[in-house]
């Protein structure tokens, strides 16, 4: 059992953290984009390729059976991780984006019509925005936005007004990838339920960092990406209530998603395989199982506690800097470990570049949230985001680098 508080020992599991950038130790604060991978995940990947690489669900030979067991084993682990009633409800996709697109194609296209409303928030990632916008264009439906208040939190009074019997689905992020705002899903879920609407949760940022139970949230769909939670790229998850998934047609047709095919007719496979046409990303799904094991072993409550400690410490120090603006909730309890900031007069890209010279990896730009940037009245922000292997010492170093960056950049700007 890993001790979540023993960050030193956790860091030893992540070979990349030994890396130097221009001779300086890497400080990786770009976890909202993608997380780093522990040896346990890397080993699971190479072990599959070195020892039992084969296709699944079809071969009768030993290696194919081993691969099928490991692949389906990850599905069971994920079902437990999100407290799903059945692993039949867990569908592997390429990423969270694809999972949302499946809901739009296979549920939305058949259940949304002219005059219907789809409710999202103004802080959605483009992935939970553009597919719904396109559906609205195609169907003559209306996209309705719950705005954020001046405090960076969702305006729940507005949500109450906007979610009505015209609403067919409420699709919201669990945590903003820009401001870290944690959404009260219980309130929104209840409003959706009261109005007979479906409820989709974009857990791309929430599931890697917060304990998440689909039964507690009482949502209809939950999507997330394994690459943001210690797993490899190329694996996303669509969880949906069985009775809904049962009624939805597949998005892709071909091999593996069928139960029988004749010249005249094809019968589709049962859940979850009817949504997994073709050879899936076997290796990365298997390695994703090791990522789930790692997080389970730490305990998601502990992951949250560690990040809260880092965020509290970082915000305290950052807010002492003159001309520092942090977007979103100023109370760390109301947000995840994501801090978006700007220094007056400094372009966030310049900030990102100069921090990189100190070995610090952050992201700068619109973070695939252009509507939110408009609401905030900025072109972009610099963003630091934390995970289980980050430390208070790294934050000290980061804050020192911010002070230096501000001096250098403002000096350049004044010349
Ligand atoms: N939803 C949210 C809330 C996200 O933050 C992201 C990715 C996605 C969906 C899409 O995930 P994908 O795995 O399908 O690409 N967010 C970010 C980010 O903040 N920086 O890089 C990717």
Tab-separated table of N, CA and C in Angstrom, residues 190-326:
chain	number	residue	atom	x	y	z
A	190	UNK	N	-30.417	16.882	-9.902
A	190	UNK	CA	-31.777	16.943	-9.371
A	190	UNK	C	-32.670	17.780	-10.296
A	191	UNK	N	-32.129	18.922	-10.748
A	191	UNK	CA	-32.904	19.790	-11.643
A	191	UNK	C	-33.204	19.070	-12.962
A	192	UNK	N	-32.216	18.349	-13.463
A	192	UNK	CA	-32.415	17.606	-14.710
A	192	UNK	C	-33.521	16.569	-14.504
A	193	UNK	N	-33.400	15.834	-13.431
A	193	UNK	CA	-34.350	14.755	-13.109
A	193	UNK	C	-35.773	15.324	-12.981
A	194	UNK	N	-35.898	16.430	-12.233
A	194	UNK	CA	-37.224	17.047	-12.005
A	194	UNK	C	-37.903	17.429	-13.310
A	195	UNK	N	-37.062	17.777	-14.315
A	195	UNK	CA	-37.612	18.248	-15.585
A	195	UNK	C	-37.590	17.178	-16.672
A	196	UNK	N	-37.306	15.958	-16.275
A	196	UNK	CA	-37.337	14.838	-17.226
A	196	UNK	C	-36.199	14.884	-18.235
A	197	UNK	N	-35.101	15.593	-17.890
A	197	UNK	CA	-33.961	15.680	-18.820
A	197	UNK	C	-32.897	14.655	-18.446
A	198	UNK	N	-32.086	14.284	-19.428
A	198	UNK	CA	-30.940	13.417	-19.143
A	198	UNK	C	-29.801	14.286	-18.602
A	199	UNK	N	-28.826	13.598	-17.959
A	199	UNK	CA	-27.753	14.332	-17.287
A	199	UNK	C	-26.412	13.699	-17.644
A	200	UNK	N	-25.588	14.464	-18.387
A	200	UNK	CA	-24.242	13.982	-18.760
A	200	UNK	C	-23.193	14.764	-17.987
A	201	UNK	N	-22.243	14.038	-17.417
A	201	UNK	CA	-21.153	14.680	-16.685
A	201	UNK	C	-19.845	14.456	-17.442
A	202	UNK	N	-19.164	15.568	-17.764
A	202	UNK	CA	-17.840	15.490	-18.374
A	202	UNK	C	-16.833	15.404	-17.238
A	203	UNK	N	-16.377	14.194	-16.986
A	203	UNK	CA	-15.466	13.955	-15.859
A	203	UNK	C	-13.999	13.981	-16.247
A	204	UNK	N	-13.676	14.577	-17.409
A	204	UNK	CA	-12.271	14.558	-17.868
A	204	UNK	C	-11.335	15.151	-16.810
A	205	UNK	N	-11.791	16.207	-16.120
A	205	UNK	CA	-10.949	16.793	-15.059
A	205	UNK	C	-11.327	16.282	-13.678
A	206	UNK	N	-12.580	15.908	-13.500
A	206	UNK	CA	-13.028	15.533	-12.161
A	206	UNK	C	-12.597	14.127	-11.759
A	207	UNK	N	-12.831	13.160	-12.634
A	207	UNK	CA	-12.588	11.754	-12.260
A	207	UNK	C	-11.125	11.499	-11.842
A	208	UNK	N	-10.125	12.146	-12.490
A	208	UNK	CA	-8.740	11.883	-12.055
A	208	UNK	C	-8.404	12.443	-10.679
A	209	UNK	N	-9.225	13.372	-10.172
A	209	UNK	CA	-8.817	14.110	-8.973
A	209	UNK	C	-9.794	14.040	-7.800
A	210	UNK	N	-11.024	13.635	-8.059
A	210	UNK	CA	-12.041	13.627	-7.001
A	210	UNK	C	-12.675	12.246	-6.905
A	211	UNK	N	-13.013	11.807	-5.701
A	211	UNK	CA	-13.775	10.552	-5.617
A	211	UNK	C	-15.064	10.735	-6.416
A	212	UNK	N	-15.388	9.768	-7.269
A	212	UNK	CA	-16.545	9.936	-8.152
A	212	UNK	C	-17.397	8.677	-8.148
A	213	UNK	N	-18.670	8.850	-7.816
A	213	UNK	CA	-19.592	7.715	-7.825
A	213	UNK	C	-20.786	8.062	-8.710
A	214	UNK	N	-20.976	7.290	-9.785
A	214	UNK	CA	-22.107	7.592	-10.675
A	214	UNK	C	-23.435	7.388	-9.943
A	215	UNK	N	-23.418	6.502	-8.947
A	215	UNK	CA	-24.673	6.272	-8.209
A	215	UNK	C	-25.008	7.462	-7.323
A	216	UNK	N	-23.953	8.038	-6.714
A	216	UNK	CA	-24.199	9.211	-5.863
A	216	UNK	C	-24.610	10.420	-6.694
A	217	UNK	N	-23.903	10.607	-7.807
A	217	UNK	CA	-24.222	11.762	-8.670
A	217	UNK	C	-25.606	11.575	-9.278
A	218	UNK	N	-25.946	10.331	-9.534
A	218	UNK	CA	-27.194	9.978	-10.216
A	218	UNK	C	-27.258	10.618	-11.611
A	219	UNK	N	-26.173	10.400	-12.378
A	219	UNK	CA	-26.148	10.914	-13.758
A	219	UNK	C	-26.548	9.788	-14.715
A	220	UNK	N	-26.743	10.170	-15.984
A	220	UNK	CA	-27.073	9.170	-17.010
A	220	UNK	C	-25.837	8.763	-17.797
A	221	UNK	N	-24.921	9.725	-17.987
A	221	UNK	CA	-23.668	9.455	-18.700
A	221	UNK	C	-22.521	10.121	-17.947
A	222	UNK	N	-21.368	9.439	-17.948
A	222	UNK	CA	-20.139	10.038	-17.416
A	222	UNK	C	-19.032	9.715	-18.414
A	223	UNK	N	-18.245	10.720	-18.777
A	223	UNK	CA	-17.135	10.464	-19.712
A	223	UNK	C	-15.830	10.924	-19.071
A	224	UNK	N	-14.736	10.252	-19.409
A	224	UNK	CA	-13.409	10.712	-18.979
A	224	UNK	C	-12.323	10.057	-19.826
A	225	UNK	N	-11.087	10.550	-19.625
A	225	UNK	CA	-9.926	10.093	-20.410
A	225	UNK	C	-8.882	9.510	-19.479
A	226	UNK	N	-8.389	8.334	-19.783
A	226	UNK	CA	-7.399	7.709	-18.900
A	226	UNK	C	-6.055	8.440	-18.889
A	227	UNK	N	-5.725	9.152	-19.973
A	227	UNK	CA	-4.386	9.782	-20.026
A	227	UNK	C	-4.229	10.912	-19.013
A	228	UNK	N	-5.350	11.397	-18.483
A	228	UNK	CA	-5.250	12.454	-17.463
A	228	UNK	C	-5.190	11.852	-16.061
A	229	UNK	N	-5.203	10.521	-15.972
A	229	UNK	CA	-5.216	9.877	-14.641
A	229	UNK	C	-4.233	8.700	-14.609
A	230	UNK	N	-3.002	9.008	-15.028
A	230	UNK	CA	-1.861	8.088	-14.963
A	230	UNK	C	-1.846	7.044	-16.081
A	231	UNK	N	-2.907	6.946	-16.858
A	231	UNK	CA	-2.972	5.935	-17.916
A	231	UNK	C	-2.367	6.448	-19.212
A	232	UNK	N	-2.275	5.546	-20.193
A	232	UNK	CA	-1.730	5.938	-21.495
A	232	UNK	C	-2.717	6.791	-22.292
A	233	UNK	N	-2.239	7.417	-23.353
A	233	UNK	CA	-3.140	8.121	-24.262
A	233	UNK	C	-3.921	7.079	-25.072
A	234	UNK	N	-5.028	7.502	-25.631
A	234	UNK	CA	-5.766	6.616	-26.541
A	234	UNK	C	-6.858	5.798	-25.885
A	235	UNK	N	-7.152	6.046	-24.602
A	235	UNK	CA	-8.247	5.325	-23.941
A	235	UNK	C	-9.164	6.319	-23.227
A	236	UNK	N	-10.415	6.329	-23.648
A	236	UNK	CA	-11.418	7.114	-22.942
A	236	UNK	C	-12.494	6.166	-22.446
A	237	UNK	N	-13.369	6.699	-21.608
A	237	UNK	CA	-14.464	5.874	-21.087
A	237	UNK	C	-15.786	6.606	-21.286
A	238	UNK	N	-16.750	5.851	-21.784
A	238	UNK	CA	-18.144	6.305	-21.737
A	238	UNK	C	-18.857	5.373	-20.788
A	239	UNK	N	-19.356	5.925	-19.681
A	239	UNK	CA	-20.247	5.148	-18.822
A	239	UNK	C	-21.664	5.663	-19.068
A	240	UNK	N	-22.605	4.760	-19.184
A	240	UNK	CA	-24.000	5.178	-19.334
A	240	UNK	C	-24.895	4.191	-18.625
A	241	UNK	N	-26.084	4.645	-18.254
A	241	UNK	CA	-27.045	3.729	-17.616
A	241	UNK	C	-27.436	2.660	-18.625
A	242	UNK	N	-27.478	1.421	-18.143
A	242	UNK	CA	-27.680	0.291	-19.039
A	242	UNK	C	-28.943	0.442	-19.888
A	243	UNK	N	-30.035	0.914	-19.237
A	243	UNK	CA	-31.287	0.972	-20.001
A	243	UNK	C	-31.214	1.991	-21.134
A	244	UNK	N	-30.364	3.013	-20.962
A	244	UNK	CA	-30.204	4.005	-22.037
A	244	UNK	C	-29.301	3.459	-23.137
A	245	UNK	N	-28.169	2.892	-22.725
A	245	UNK	CA	-27.219	2.346	-23.709
A	245	UNK	C	-27.876	1.252	-24.531
A	246	UNK	N	-28.728	0.478	-23.893
A	246	UNK	CA	-29.429	-0.612	-24.590
A	246	UNK	C	-30.239	-0.089	-25.764
A	247	UNK	N	-30.827	1.098	-25.565
A	247	UNK	CA	-31.707	1.650	-26.607
A	247	UNK	C	-30.930	2.384	-27.698
A	248	UNK	N	-29.659	2.700	-27.433
A	248	UNK	CA	-28.892	3.510	-28.386
A	248	UNK	C	-28.251	2.645	-29.466
A	249	UNK	N	-28.346	3.070	-30.731
A	249	UNK	CA	-27.672	2.298	-31.785
A	249	UNK	C	-26.163	2.543	-31.723
A	250	UNK	N	-25.367	1.622	-32.253
A	250	UNK	CA	-23.915	1.841	-32.270
A	250	UNK	C	-23.567	3.070	-33.103
A	251	UNK	N	-22.398	3.657	-32.853
A	251	UNK	CA	-21.965	4.773	-33.704
A	251	UNK	C	-21.159	4.223	-34.887
A	252	UNK	N	-20.352	3.196	-34.622
A	252	UNK	CA	-19.530	2.595	-35.683
A	252	UNK	C	-20.000	1.168	-35.919
A	253	UNK	N	-19.957	0.771	-37.185
A	253	UNK	CA	-20.386	-0.588	-37.552
A	253	UNK	C	-19.200	-1.352	-38.132
A	254	UNK	N	-19.181	-2.669	-37.939
A	254	UNK	CA	-18.093	-3.492	-38.484
A	254	UNK	C	-17.881	-4.715	-37.619
A	255	UNK	N	-16.602	-5.100	-37.478
A	255	UNK	CA	-16.283	-6.281	-36.685
A	255	UNK	C	-16.484	-6.033	-35.203
A	256	UNK	N	-16.679	-7.105	-34.450
A	256	UNK	CA	-16.734	-7.096	-32.983
A	256	UNK	C	-18.030	-6.529	-32.391
A	257	UNK	N	-18.705	-5.635	-33.145
A	257	UNK	CA	-19.928	-5.043	-32.571
A	257	UNK	C	-21.172	-5.828	-32.989
A	258	UNK	N	-20.968	-6.989	-33.599
A	258	UNK	CA	-22.113	-7.771	-34.099
A	258	UNK	C	-22.301	-9.044	-33.267
A	259	UNK	N	-23.533	-9.566	-33.275
A	259	UNK	CA	-23.672	-10.910	-32.713
A	259	UNK	C	-23.862	-11.915	-33.840
A	260	UNK	N	-24.504	-11.497	-34.954
A	260	UNK	CA	-24.547	-12.382	-36.119
A	260	UNK	C	-24.751	-11.552	-37.382
A	261	UNK	N	-24.197	-12.071	-38.464
A	261	UNK	CA	-24.300	-11.361	-39.745
A	261	UNK	C	-24.703	-12.349	-40.831
A	262	UNK	N	-25.748	-12.012	-41.558
A	262	UNK	CA	-26.073	-12.776	-42.771
A	262	UNK	C	-26.041	-11.782	-43.932
A	263	UNK	N	-26.183	-12.295	-45.135
A	263	UNK	CA	-26.200	-11.391	-46.293
A	263	UNK	C	-27.334	-10.374	-46.163
A	264	UNK	N	-28.402	-10.794	-45.515
A	264	UNK	CA	-29.585	-9.936	-45.452
A	264	UNK	C	-29.562	-8.981	-44.253
A	265	UNK	N	-28.998	-9.472	-43.127
A	265	UNK	CA	-29.203	-8.692	-41.897
A	265	UNK	C	-28.090	-8.913	-40.865
A	266	UNK	N	-27.837	-7.852	-40.128
A	266	UNK	CA	-26.853	-7.931	-39.031
A	266	UNK	C	-27.564	-7.700	-37.706
A	267	UNK	N	-27.260	-8.540	-36.732
A	267	UNK	CA	-27.776	-8.282	-35.382
A	267	UNK	C	-26.622	-7.753	-34.552
A	268	UNK	N	-26.891	-6.644	-33.821
A	268	UNK	CA	-25.779	-6.050	-33.072
A	268	UNK	C	-25.514	-6.813	-31.786
A	269	UNK	N	-24.289	-6.713	-31.350
A	269	UNK	CA	-23.826	-7.387	-30.145
A	269	UNK	C	-24.492	-6.762	-28.909
A	270	UNK	N	-24.320	-7.426	-27.773
A	270	UNK	CA	-24.855	-6.852	-26.533
A	270	UNK	C	-23.861	-5.824	-25.962
A	271	UNK	N	-24.266	-5.153	-24.909
A	271	UNK	CA	-23.386	-4.204	-24.224
A	271	UNK	C	-22.247	-4.956	-23.558
A	272	UNK	N	-21.100	-4.367	-23.495
A	272	UNK	CA	-20.705	-3.046	-24.003
A	272	UNK	C	-20.144	-3.100	-25.417
A	273	UNK	N	-20.034	-4.343	-25.957
A	273	UNK	CA	-19.242	-4.520	-27.177
A	273	UNK	C	-19.894	-3.897	-28.408
A	274	UNK	N	-21.210	-3.639	-28.315
A	274	UNK	CA	-21.845	-3.068	-29.511
A	274	UNK	C	-21.306	-1.672	-29.830
A	275	UNK	N	-20.675	-1.047	-28.846
A	275	UNK	CA	-20.084	0.278	-29.081
A	275	UNK	C	-18.573	0.208	-29.335
A	276	UNK	N	-18.021	-0.990	-29.441
A	276	UNK	CA	-16.560	-1.103	-29.607
A	276	UNK	C	-16.237	-1.836	-30.903
A	277	UNK	N	-16.554	-1.193	-32.037
A	277	UNK	CA	-16.326	-1.834	-33.340
A	277	UNK	C	-14.831	-1.893	-33.648
A	278	UNK	N	-14.425	-2.990	-34.261
A	278	UNK	CA	-13.019	-3.126	-34.681
A	278	UNK	C	-12.108	-3.489	-33.530
A	279	UNK	N	-10.851	-3.770	-33.858
A	279	UNK	CA	-9.880	-4.096	-32.804
A	279	UNK	C	-9.658	-2.862	-31.941
A	280	UNK	N	-9.903	-2.968	-30.655
A	280	UNK	CA	-9.743	-1.781	-29.795
A	280	UNK	C	-8.279	-1.554	-29.417
A	281	UNK	N	-8.054	-0.557	-28.602
A	281	UNK	CA	-6.707	-0.214	-28.145
A	281	UNK	C	-6.347	-1.132	-26.965
A	282	UNK	N	-6.081	-2.397	-27.302
A	282	UNK	CA	-5.926	-3.436	-26.274
A	282	UNK	C	-4.819	-3.092	-25.271
A	283	UNK	N	-3.652	-2.760	-25.796
A	283	UNK	CA	-2.486	-2.532	-24.928
A	283	UNK	C	-2.753	-1.399	-23.944
A	284	UNK	N	-3.293	-0.318	-24.448
A	284	UNK	CA	-3.480	0.855	-23.573
A	284	UNK	C	-4.627	0.662	-22.590
A	285	UNK	N	-5.630	-0.113	-22.999
A	285	UNK	CA	-6.708	-0.429	-22.041
A	285	UNK	C	-6.125	-1.282	-20.908
A	286	UNK	N	-5.300	-2.268	-21.268
A	286	UNK	CA	-4.701	-3.123	-20.235
A	286	UNK	C	-3.843	-2.274	-19.285
A	287	UNK	N	-3.035	-1.378	-19.859
A	287	UNK	CA	-2.183	-0.524	-19.013
A	287	UNK	C	-3.032	0.440	-18.173
A	288	UNK	N	-4.201	0.792	-18.673
A	288	UNK	CA	-5.099	1.667	-17.902
A	288	UNK	C	-5.531	0.981	-16.603
A	289	UNK	N	-5.597	-0.338	-16.638
A	289	UNK	CA	-5.944	-1.099	-15.425
A	289	UNK	C	-4.917	-0.843	-14.331
A	290	UNK	N	-3.643	-0.752	-14.735
A	290	UNK	CA	-2.578	-0.488	-13.753
A	290	UNK	C	-2.714	0.936	-13.198
A	291	UNK	N	-3.185	1.863	-14.032
A	291	UNK	CA	-3.388	3.246	-13.557
A	291	UNK	C	-4.494	3.290	-12.505
A	292	UNK	N	-5.571	2.544	-12.776
A	292	UNK	CA	-6.679	2.492	-11.803
A	292	UNK	C	-6.191	1.868	-10.491
A	293	UNK	N	-5.411	0.783	-10.610
A	293	UNK	CA	-4.870	0.139	-9.394
A	293	UNK	C	-4.075	1.150	-8.575
A	294	UNK	N	-3.250	1.930	-9.286
A	294	UNK	CA	-2.378	2.897	-8.592
A	294	UNK	C	-3.211	3.922	-7.817
A	295	UNK	N	-4.242	4.447	-8.471
A	295	UNK	CA	-5.080	5.468	-7.815
A	295	UNK	C	-5.896	4.866	-6.675
A	296	UNK	N	-6.399	3.647	-6.898
A	296	UNK	CA	-7.177	2.960	-5.841
A	296	UNK	C	-6.316	2.758	-4.615
A	297	UNK	N	-5.081	2.388	-4.889
A	297	UNK	CA	-4.128	2.113	-3.832
A	297	UNK	C	-3.861	3.373	-2.987
A	298	UNK	N	-3.782	4.512	-3.657
A	298	UNK	CA	-3.582	5.771	-2.918
A	298	UNK	C	-4.858	6.193	-2.197
A	299	UNK	N	-5.996	5.949	-2.859
A	299	UNK	CA	-7.289	6.390	-2.311
A	299	UNK	C	-7.619	7.768	-2.856
A	300	UNK	N	-8.762	7.909	-3.502
A	300	UNK	CA	-9.092	9.175	-4.159
A	300	UNK	C	-9.315	10.310	-3.157
A	301	UNK	N	-9.773	9.970	-1.935
A	301	UNK	CA	-9.904	11.005	-0.898
A	301	UNK	C	-8.542	11.613	-0.609
A	302	UNK	N	-7.524	10.751	-0.623
A	302	UNK	CA	-6.165	11.206	-0.325
A	302	UNK	C	-5.573	12.005	-1.478
A	303	UNK	N	-5.912	11.595	-2.705
A	303	UNK	CA	-5.470	12.354	-3.879
A	303	UNK	C	-6.017	13.775	-3.767
A	304	UNK	N	-7.293	13.874	-3.445
A	304	UNK	CA	-7.946	15.173	-3.290
A	304	UNK	C	-7.287	15.989	-2.161
A	305	UNK	N	-7.027	15.327	-1.042
A	305	UNK	CA	-6.447	16.034	0.115
A	305	UNK	C	-5.068	16.595	-0.246
A	306	UNK	N	-4.266	15.806	-0.941
A	306	UNK	CA	-2.923	16.251	-1.329
A	306	UNK	C	-3.006	17.473	-2.241
A	307	UNK	N	-3.899	17.411	-3.210
A	307	UNK	CA	-4.016	18.518	-4.166
A	307	UNK	C	-4.568	19.784	-3.505
A	308	UNK	N	-5.455	19.573	-2.550
A	308	UNK	CA	-6.018	20.724	-1.836
A	308	UNK	C	-4.912	21.447	-1.059
A	309	UNK	N	-4.045	20.655	-0.439
A	309	UNK	CA	-2.930	21.228	0.319
A	309	UNK	C	-2.021	22.040	-0.619
A	310	UNK	N	-1.705	21.469	-1.777
A	310	UNK	CA	-0.838	22.167	-2.733
A	310	UNK	C	-1.505	23.441	-3.242
A	311	UNK	N	-2.806	23.343	-3.545
A	311	UNK	CA	-3.517	24.488	-4.124
A	311	UNK	C	-3.615	25.621	-3.109
A	312	UNK	N	-3.912	25.261	-1.881
A	312	UNK	CA	-4.023	26.258	-0.818
A	312	UNK	C	-2.691	27.001	-0.672
A	313	UNK	N	-1.615	26.231	-0.616
A	313	UNK	CA	-0.266	26.791	-0.440
A	313	UNK	C	0.095	27.685	-1.629
A	314	UNK	N	-0.186	27.193	-2.847
A	314	UNK	CA	0.197	27.937	-4.057
A	314	UNK	C	-0.598	29.239	-4.154
A	315	UNK	N	-1.911	29.160	-3.876
A	315	UNK	CA	-2.740	30.365	-4.014
A	315	UNK	C	-2.340	31.419	-2.991
A	316	UNK	N	-2.055	30.958	-1.784
A	316	UNK	CA	-1.601	31.876	-0.720
A	316	UNK	C	-0.383	32.655	-1.180
A	317	UNK	N	0.594	31.919	-1.720
A	317	UNK	CA	1.854	32.555	-2.127
A	317	UNK	C	1.649	33.424	-3.368
A	318	UNK	N	0.862	32.935	-4.300
A	318	UNK	CA	0.692	33.679	-5.562
A	318	UNK	C	-0.064	34.982	-5.335
A	319	UNK	N	-1.069	34.934	-4.455
A	319	UNK	CA	-1.888	36.134	-4.251
A	319	UNK	C	-1.126	37.241	-3.514
A	320	UNK	N	0.039	36.877	-2.984
A	320	UNK	CA	0.877	37.918	-2.345
A	320	UNK	C	1.656	38.708	-3.396
A	321	UNK	N	1.711	38.203	-4.624
A	321	UNK	CA	2.479	38.890	-5.666
A	321	UNK	C	1.650	40.044	-6.230
A	322	UNK	N	2.265	41.214	-6.371
A	322	UNK	CA	1.502	42.342	-6.920
A	322	UNK	C	1.138	42.057	-8.380
A	323	UNK	N	0.010	42.553	-8.836
A	323	UNK	CA	-0.496	42.407	-10.222
A	323	UNK	C	-0.825	40.973	-10.598
A	324	UNK	N	-0.941	40.092	-9.610
A	324	UNK	CA	-1.306	38.703	-9.923
A	324	UNK	C	-2.814	38.567	-9.896
A	325	UNK	N	-3.375	38.017	-10.977
A	325	UNK	CA	-4.817	37.758	-10.964
A	325	UNK	C	-5.028	36.264	-11.125
A	326	UNK	N	-5.805	35.685	-10.198
A	326	UNK	CA	-6.167	34.262	-10.308
A	326	UNK	C	-7.652	34.196	-10.655
